[in-house]
Coordinates of C-alpha atoms and ligand atoms in Angstrom, one line a residue:
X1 CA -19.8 12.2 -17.9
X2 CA -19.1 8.4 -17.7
X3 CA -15.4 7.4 -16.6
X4 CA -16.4 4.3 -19.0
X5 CA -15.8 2.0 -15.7
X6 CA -15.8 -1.7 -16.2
X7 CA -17.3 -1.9 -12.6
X8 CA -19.9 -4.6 -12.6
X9 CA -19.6 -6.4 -8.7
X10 CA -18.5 -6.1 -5.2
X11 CA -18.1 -9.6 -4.0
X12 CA -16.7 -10.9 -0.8
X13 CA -13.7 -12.9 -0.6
X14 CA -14.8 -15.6 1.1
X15 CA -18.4 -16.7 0.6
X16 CA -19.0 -14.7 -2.8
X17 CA -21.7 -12.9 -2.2
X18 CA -22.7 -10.0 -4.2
X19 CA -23.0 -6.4 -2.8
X20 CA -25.0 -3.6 -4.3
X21 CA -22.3 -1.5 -6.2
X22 CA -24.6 1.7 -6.1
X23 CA -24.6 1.7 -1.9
X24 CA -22.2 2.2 0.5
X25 CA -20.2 -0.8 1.8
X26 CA -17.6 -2.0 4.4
X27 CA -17.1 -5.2 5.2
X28 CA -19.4 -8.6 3.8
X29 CA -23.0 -8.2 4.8
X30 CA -23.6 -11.5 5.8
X31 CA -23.2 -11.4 9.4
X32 CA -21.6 -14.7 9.7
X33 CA -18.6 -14.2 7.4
X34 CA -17.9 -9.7 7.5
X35 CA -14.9 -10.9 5.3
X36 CA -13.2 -8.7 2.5
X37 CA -15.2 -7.4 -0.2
X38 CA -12.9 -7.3 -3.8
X39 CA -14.4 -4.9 -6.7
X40 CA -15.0 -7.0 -10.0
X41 CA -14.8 -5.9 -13.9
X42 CA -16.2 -6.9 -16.8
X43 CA -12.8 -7.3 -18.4
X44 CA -14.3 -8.9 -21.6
X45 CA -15.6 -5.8 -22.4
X46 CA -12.6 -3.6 -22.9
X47 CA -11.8 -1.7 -25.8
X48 CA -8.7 0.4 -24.5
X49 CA -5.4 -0.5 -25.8
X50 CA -2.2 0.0 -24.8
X51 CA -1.4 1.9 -27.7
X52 CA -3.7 4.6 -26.3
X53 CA -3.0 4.2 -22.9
X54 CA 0.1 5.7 -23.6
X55 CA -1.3 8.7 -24.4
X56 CA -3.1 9.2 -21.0
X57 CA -2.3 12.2 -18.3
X58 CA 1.1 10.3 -16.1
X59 CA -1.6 9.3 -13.1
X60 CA -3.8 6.2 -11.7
X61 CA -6.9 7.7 -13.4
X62 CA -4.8 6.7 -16.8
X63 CA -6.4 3.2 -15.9
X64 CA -10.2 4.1 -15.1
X65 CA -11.5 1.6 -17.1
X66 CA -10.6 -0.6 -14.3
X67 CA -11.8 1.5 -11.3
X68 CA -14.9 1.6 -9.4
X69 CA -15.6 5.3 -10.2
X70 CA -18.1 5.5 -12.5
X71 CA -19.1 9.3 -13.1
X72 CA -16.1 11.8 -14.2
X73 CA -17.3 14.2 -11.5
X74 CA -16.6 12.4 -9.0
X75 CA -12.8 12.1 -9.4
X76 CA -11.1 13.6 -6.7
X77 CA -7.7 14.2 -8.2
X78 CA -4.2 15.7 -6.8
X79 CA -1.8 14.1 -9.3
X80 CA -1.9 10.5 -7.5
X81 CA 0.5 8.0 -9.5
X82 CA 2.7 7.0 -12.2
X83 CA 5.7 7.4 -9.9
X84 CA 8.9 6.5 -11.4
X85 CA 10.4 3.5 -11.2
X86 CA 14.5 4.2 -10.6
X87 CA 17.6 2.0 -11.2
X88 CA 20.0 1.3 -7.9
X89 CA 23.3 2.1 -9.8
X90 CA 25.8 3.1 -7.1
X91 CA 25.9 0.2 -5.0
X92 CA 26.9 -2.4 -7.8
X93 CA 28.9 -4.3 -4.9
X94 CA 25.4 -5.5 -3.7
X95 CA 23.8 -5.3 -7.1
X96 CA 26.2 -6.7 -9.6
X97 CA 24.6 -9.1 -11.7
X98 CA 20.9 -8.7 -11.0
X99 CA 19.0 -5.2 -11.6
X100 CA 17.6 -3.9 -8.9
X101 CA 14.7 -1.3 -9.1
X102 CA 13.4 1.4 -6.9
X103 CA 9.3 2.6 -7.5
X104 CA 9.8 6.0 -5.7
X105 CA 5.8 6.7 -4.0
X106 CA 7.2 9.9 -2.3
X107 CA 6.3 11.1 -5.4
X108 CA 2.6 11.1 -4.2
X109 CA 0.4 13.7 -2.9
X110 CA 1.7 13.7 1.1
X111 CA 4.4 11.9 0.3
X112 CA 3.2 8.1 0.0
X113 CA 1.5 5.4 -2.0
X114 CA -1.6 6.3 1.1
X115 CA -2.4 9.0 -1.7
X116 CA -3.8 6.2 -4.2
X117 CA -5.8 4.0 -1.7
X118 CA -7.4 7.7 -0.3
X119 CA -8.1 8.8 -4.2
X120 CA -10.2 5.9 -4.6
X121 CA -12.0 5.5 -1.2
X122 CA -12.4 9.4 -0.9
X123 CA -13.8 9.5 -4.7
X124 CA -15.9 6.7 -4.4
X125 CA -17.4 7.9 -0.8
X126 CA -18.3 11.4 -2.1
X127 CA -19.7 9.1 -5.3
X128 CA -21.7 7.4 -3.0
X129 CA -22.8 10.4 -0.9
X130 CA -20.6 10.2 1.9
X131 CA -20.4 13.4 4.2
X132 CA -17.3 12.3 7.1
X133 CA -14.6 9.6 7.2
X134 CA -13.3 7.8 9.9
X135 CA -9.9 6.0 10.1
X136 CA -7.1 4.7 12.4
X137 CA -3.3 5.2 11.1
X138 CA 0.1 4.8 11.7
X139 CA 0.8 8.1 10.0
X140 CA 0.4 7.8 6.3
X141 CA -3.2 7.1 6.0
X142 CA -4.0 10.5 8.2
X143 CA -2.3 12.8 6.0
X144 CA -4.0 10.7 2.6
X145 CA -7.2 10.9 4.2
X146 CA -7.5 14.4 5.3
X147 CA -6.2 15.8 1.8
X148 CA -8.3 14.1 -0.4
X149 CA -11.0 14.9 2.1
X150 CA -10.6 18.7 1.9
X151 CA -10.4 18.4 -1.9
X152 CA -13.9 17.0 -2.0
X153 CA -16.0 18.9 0.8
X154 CA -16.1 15.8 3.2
X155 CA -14.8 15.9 7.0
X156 CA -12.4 13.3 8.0
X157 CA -11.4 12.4 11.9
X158 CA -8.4 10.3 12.4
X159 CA -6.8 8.2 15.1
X160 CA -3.5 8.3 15.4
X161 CA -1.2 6.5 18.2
X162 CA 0.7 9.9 20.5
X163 CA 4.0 8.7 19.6
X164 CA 3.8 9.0 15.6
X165 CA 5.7 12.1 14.3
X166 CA 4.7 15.2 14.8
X167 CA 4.7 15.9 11.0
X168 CA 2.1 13.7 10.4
X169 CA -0.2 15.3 13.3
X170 CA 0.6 18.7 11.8
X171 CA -0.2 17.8 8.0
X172 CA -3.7 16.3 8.9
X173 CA -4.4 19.5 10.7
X174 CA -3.4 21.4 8.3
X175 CA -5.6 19.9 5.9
X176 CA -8.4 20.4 8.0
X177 CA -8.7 17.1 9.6
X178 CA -10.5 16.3 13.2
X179 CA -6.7 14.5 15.3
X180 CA -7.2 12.4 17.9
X181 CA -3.9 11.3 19.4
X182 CA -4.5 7.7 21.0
X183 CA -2.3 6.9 24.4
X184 CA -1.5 2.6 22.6
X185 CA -0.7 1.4 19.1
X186 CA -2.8 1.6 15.7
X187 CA -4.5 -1.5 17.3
X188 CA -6.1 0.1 19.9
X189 CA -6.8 3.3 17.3
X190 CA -9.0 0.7 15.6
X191 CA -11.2 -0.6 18.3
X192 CA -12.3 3.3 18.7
X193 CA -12.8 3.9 15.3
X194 CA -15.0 1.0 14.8
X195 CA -16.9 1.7 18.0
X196 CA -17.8 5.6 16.7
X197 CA -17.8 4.8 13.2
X198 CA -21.1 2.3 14.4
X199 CA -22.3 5.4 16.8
X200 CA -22.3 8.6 14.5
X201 CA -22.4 7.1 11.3
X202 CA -19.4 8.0 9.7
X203 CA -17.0 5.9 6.9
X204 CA -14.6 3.7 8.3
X205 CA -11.9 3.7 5.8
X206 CA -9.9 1.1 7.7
X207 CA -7.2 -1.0 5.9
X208 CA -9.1 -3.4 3.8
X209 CA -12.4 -2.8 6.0
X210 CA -13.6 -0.3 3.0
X211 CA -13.2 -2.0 -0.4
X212 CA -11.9 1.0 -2.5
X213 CA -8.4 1.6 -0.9
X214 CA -7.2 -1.9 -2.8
X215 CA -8.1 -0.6 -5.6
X216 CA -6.4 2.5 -5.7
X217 CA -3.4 0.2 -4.5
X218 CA -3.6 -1.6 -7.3
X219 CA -3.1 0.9 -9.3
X220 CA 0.8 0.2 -8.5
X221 CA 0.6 -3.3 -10.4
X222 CA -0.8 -1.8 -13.4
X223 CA 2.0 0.6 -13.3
X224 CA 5.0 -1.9 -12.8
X225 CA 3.5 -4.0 -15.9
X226 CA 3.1 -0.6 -17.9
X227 CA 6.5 1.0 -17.2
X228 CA 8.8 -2.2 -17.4
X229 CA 6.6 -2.3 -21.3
X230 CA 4.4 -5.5 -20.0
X231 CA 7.9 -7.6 -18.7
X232 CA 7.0 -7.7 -14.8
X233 CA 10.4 -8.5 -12.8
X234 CA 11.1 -11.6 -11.4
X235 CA 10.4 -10.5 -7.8
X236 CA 8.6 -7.8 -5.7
X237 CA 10.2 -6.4 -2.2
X238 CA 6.8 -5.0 -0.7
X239 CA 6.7 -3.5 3.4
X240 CA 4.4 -5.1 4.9
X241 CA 1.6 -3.8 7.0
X242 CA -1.7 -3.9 6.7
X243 CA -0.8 -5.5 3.3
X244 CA -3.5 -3.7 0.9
X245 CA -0.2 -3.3 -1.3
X246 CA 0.5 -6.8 -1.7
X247 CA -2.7 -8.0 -2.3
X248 CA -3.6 -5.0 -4.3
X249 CA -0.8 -5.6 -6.9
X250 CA -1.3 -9.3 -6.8
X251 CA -5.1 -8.5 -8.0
X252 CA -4.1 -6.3 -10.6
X253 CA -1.7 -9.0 -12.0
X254 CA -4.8 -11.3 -12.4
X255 CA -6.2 -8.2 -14.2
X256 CA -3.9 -7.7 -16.4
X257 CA -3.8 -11.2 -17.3
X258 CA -7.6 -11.3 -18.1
X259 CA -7.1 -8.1 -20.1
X260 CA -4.6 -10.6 -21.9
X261 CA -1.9 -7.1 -21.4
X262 CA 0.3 -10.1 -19.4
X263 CA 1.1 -13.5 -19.6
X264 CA 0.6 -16.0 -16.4
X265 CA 4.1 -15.5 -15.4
X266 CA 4.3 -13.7 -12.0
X267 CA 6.8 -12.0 -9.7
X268 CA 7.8 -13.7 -6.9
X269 CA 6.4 -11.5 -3.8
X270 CA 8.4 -10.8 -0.5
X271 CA 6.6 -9.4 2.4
X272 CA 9.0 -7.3 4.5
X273 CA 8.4 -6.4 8.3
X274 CA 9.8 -4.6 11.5
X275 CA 11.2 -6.9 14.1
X276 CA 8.3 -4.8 16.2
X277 CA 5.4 -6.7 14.1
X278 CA 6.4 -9.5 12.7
X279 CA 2.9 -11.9 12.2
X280 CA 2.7 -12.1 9.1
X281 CA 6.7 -13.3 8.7
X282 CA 5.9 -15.7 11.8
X283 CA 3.5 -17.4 9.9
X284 CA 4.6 -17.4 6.6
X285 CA 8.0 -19.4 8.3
X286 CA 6.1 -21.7 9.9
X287 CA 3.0 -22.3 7.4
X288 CA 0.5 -20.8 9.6
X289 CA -3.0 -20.1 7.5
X290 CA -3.4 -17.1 9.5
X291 CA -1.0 -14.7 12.1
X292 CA -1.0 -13.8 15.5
X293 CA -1.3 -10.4 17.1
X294 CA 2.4 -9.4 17.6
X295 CA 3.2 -6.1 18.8
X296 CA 6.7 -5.5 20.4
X297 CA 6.3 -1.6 20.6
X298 CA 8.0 1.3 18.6
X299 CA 9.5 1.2 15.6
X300 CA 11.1 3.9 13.3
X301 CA 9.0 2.5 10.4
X302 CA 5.8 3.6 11.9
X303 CA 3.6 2.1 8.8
X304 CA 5.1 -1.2 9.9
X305 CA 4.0 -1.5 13.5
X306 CA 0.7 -3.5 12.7
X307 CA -0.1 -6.2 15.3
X308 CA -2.6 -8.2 13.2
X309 CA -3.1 -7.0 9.6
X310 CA -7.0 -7.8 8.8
X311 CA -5.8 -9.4 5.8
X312 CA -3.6 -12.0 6.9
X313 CA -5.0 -14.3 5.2
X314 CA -5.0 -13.2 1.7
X315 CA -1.5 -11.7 2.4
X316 CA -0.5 -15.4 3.5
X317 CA -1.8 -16.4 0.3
X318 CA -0.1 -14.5 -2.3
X319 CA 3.5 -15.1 -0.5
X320 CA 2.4 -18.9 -1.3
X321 CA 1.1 -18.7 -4.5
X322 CA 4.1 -16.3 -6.4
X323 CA 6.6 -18.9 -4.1
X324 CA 7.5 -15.6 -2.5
X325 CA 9.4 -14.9 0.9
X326 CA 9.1 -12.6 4.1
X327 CA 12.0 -10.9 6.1
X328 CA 11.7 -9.3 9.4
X329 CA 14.3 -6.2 9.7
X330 CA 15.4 -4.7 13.0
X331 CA 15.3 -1.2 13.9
X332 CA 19.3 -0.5 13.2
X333 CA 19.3 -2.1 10.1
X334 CA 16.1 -0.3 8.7
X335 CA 18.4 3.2 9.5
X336 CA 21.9 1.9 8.3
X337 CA 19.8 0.4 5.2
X338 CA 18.3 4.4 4.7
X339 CA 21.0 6.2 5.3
X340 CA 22.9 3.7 2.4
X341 CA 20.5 4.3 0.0
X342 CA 20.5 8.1 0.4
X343 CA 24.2 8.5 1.0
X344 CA 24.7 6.8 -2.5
X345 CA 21.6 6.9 -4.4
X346 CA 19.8 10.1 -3.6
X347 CA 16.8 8.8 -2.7
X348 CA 15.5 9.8 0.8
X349 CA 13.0 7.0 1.0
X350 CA 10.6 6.3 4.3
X351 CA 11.8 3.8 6.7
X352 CA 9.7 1.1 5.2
X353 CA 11.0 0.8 2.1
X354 CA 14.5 1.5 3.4
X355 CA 13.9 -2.0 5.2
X356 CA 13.7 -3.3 1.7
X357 CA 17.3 -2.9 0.4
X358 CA 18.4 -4.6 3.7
X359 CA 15.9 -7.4 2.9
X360 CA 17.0 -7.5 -0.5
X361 CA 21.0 -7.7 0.6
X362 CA 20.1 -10.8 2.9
X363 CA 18.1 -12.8 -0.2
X364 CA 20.8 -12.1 -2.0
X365 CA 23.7 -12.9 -0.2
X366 CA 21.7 -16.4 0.5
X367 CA 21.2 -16.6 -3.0
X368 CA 17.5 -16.6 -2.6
X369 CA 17.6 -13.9 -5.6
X370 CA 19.9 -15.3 -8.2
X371 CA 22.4 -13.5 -10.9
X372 CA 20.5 -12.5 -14.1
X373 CA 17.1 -11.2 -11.7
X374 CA 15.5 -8.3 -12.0
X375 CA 14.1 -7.3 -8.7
X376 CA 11.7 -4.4 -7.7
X377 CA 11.9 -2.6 -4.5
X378 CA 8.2 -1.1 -4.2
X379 CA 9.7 2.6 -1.7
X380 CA 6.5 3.3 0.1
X381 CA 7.3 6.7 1.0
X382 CA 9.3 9.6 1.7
X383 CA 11.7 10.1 4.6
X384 CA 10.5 13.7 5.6
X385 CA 7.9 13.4 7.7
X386 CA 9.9 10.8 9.9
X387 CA 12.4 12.8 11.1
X388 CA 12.0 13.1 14.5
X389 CA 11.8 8.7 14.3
X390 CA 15.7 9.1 12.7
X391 CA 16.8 11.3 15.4
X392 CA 15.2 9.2 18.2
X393 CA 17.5 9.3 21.5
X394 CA 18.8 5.4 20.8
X395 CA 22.4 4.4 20.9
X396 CA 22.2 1.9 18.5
X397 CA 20.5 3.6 16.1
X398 CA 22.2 7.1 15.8
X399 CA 25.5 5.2 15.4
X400 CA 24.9 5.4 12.3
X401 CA 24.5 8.9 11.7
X402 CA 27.7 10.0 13.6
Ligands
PLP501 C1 1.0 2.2 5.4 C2 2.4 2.1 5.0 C3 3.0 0.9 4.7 C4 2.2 -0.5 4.9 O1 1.4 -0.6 3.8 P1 0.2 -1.7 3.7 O2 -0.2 -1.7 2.3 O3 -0.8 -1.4 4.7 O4 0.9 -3.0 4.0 C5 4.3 0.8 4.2 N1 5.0 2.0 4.0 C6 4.5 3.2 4.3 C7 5.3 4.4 4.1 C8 3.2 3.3 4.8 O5 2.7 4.5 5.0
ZN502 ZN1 -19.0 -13.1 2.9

């Protein structure tokens, strides 16, 4: 049965070219450009309101009009989505006078937002007759990968750098997934995977490298617009690695608008980073077009140590366009900034999107987010699988646990 997908192109990014949406793609074909390919709709076409979008089962697939999956079958489903979207009400001495809002994406199959770019790519591989995936990741991705993997038959091998977590190792096992544990960074993980992707012919599902993961990503924009009843805050506290978040709900703002579901106001978006890869901050401070590799070793926020996201570019570019911001957050403050949040909220959130209420504190004390905002911190994750990162042997960081 039809999903009634508005899917009508796969075009790339930068010279526009249009891809075959019934084959298999990575990168741009032309072999002068291998930029971004970006999934078009024909958005003129819609029928679906949102009267009776309210009425749709609380996950992404509520908005598959406006995904690339074309036959119902394909769907490979595990309750992605439709997370909820929380109000930081305990710490009023930091929050008084602006709202601030927490989208909790631990509520996610394995535990993170990972679970909607995987739904997609994973869906649309088996759609396009895909047998094994290849990917590196940080943690995250792995776990993603290998579950929606084992839901639809395929075989996925990941690359994953020895000193993540061991949770993240033993989840992707568990879920039947071929781990390789890589002696370097998710860097290095990459340059393998793209070397055996080429040799045994396997998917590389690599951040923004396979066109579907941004749009399962995207899926968060729709939601923010949907559940805040089509008012989107005034800005958006995004973690920052590889970036297929912020670009992914910066695309489905442009959606929406097209829909005519939104106006042409947008949030103003922050990208927030580790001290330990910082390139995208770097050249957003100093208006750089693109960023350089930066890679200044461990971090507790594992999904944050990426040296040279793939999409700097278009990263660089939405921080410009909404008049957005970046922050770069050490370490210590990343932990005092979790344990904060859980101590008084409840919330257990992953590292990266702990580093968010600390970013948030400093644009607010500097008054870079004024009285009367409402402000969106997009929590990546759950803390649980990072345990063995919070109880790392560092003075400065289990001071604040004691
Ligand atoms: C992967 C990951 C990130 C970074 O996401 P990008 O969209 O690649 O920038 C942030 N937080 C968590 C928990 C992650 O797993
Ligand atoms: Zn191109």
């Amino acid at each position: 049965m039809t999903t009634n997908s508005l899917y009508s192109d796969l075009q790339c990014v930068e010279c526009g070219k249009s891809h075959d949406i019934h084959t298999i793609h990575t990168l741009c074909e032309n072999p002068d450009c291998k930029a971004i390919l970006s999934a078009h709709y024909n958005f003129s076409a819609n029928t679906l309101t949102k009267e009776e979008l309210k009425h749709r089962p609380a996950t992404l697939w509520r908005y598959k009009e406006f995904l690339p999956i074309l036959n119902e079958e394909h769907i490979v489903n595990l309750g992605e989505g439709f997370t909820p979207i929380v109000l930081i009400q305990n710490l009023a001495q930091y929050t008084n006078g602006k709202t601030v809002l927490l989208k909790d994406e631990s509520f996610n199959p394995t535990g993170s937002f990972k679970a909607r770019g995987m739904a997609l790519a994973v869906s649309k591989a088996k759609e396009l007759g895909v047998k094994e995936c290849i990917t590196p990741t940080a943690g995250n991705a792995g776990g993603a990968l290998a579950a929606y993997s084992a839901r639809a038959g395929l075989k996925a091998h990941i690359y994953m750098p020895k000193l993540t977590p061991d949770a993240f190792k033993i989840e992707a096992r568990l879920l039947g997934a071929e781990v390789i544990e890589i002696d370097g960074n998710i860097a290095d993980c990459g340059k393998l995977v793209n070397v055996l992707a080429a040799e045994r012919a396997w998917f590389d599902v690599s951040t923004l490298k396979e066109p579907f993961r941004l749009e399962g990503k995207k899926t968060m924009g729709y939601e923010i617009a949907e559940q805040l009843d089509w008012e989107l805050p005034d800005v958006i506290l995004y973690p920052t690695g590889g970036g297929t978040g912020i670009v992914g709900i910066w695309k489905a703002f442009g959606e929406l608008e097209k829909l005519g579901w939104i106006g042409s106001k947008r949030p103003r978006m922050v990208a927030v980073q580790s001290d330990s890869c910082n390139g995208i901050h770097t050249a957003f401070q100093n208006k750089a077009e693109r960023s350089e590799y930066k890679d200044n070793g461990f971090t507790v926020a594992n999904g944050l140590r990426v040296p040279k996201p793939y999409a700097d570019k278009v990263i660089l570019q939405v921080l410009r366009q909404s008049n957005g911001n970046s922050v770069s957050v050490s370490d210590a403050h990343i932990l005092a900034a979790l344990h904060e949040l859980s101590s008084h909220e409840g919330f257990l959130p992953a590292p990266e999107g702990a580093a968010l209420w600390h970013a948030y504190k400093e644009l607010s004390a500097s008054g870079w987010i004024q009285n009367g905002e409402r402000v969106l911190l997009l929590s990546t994750g759950s803390a649980y699988k990072y345990f063995d990162n919070i109880r790392a042997p560092h003075e400065e960081i289990n001071e604040f646990f004691i």
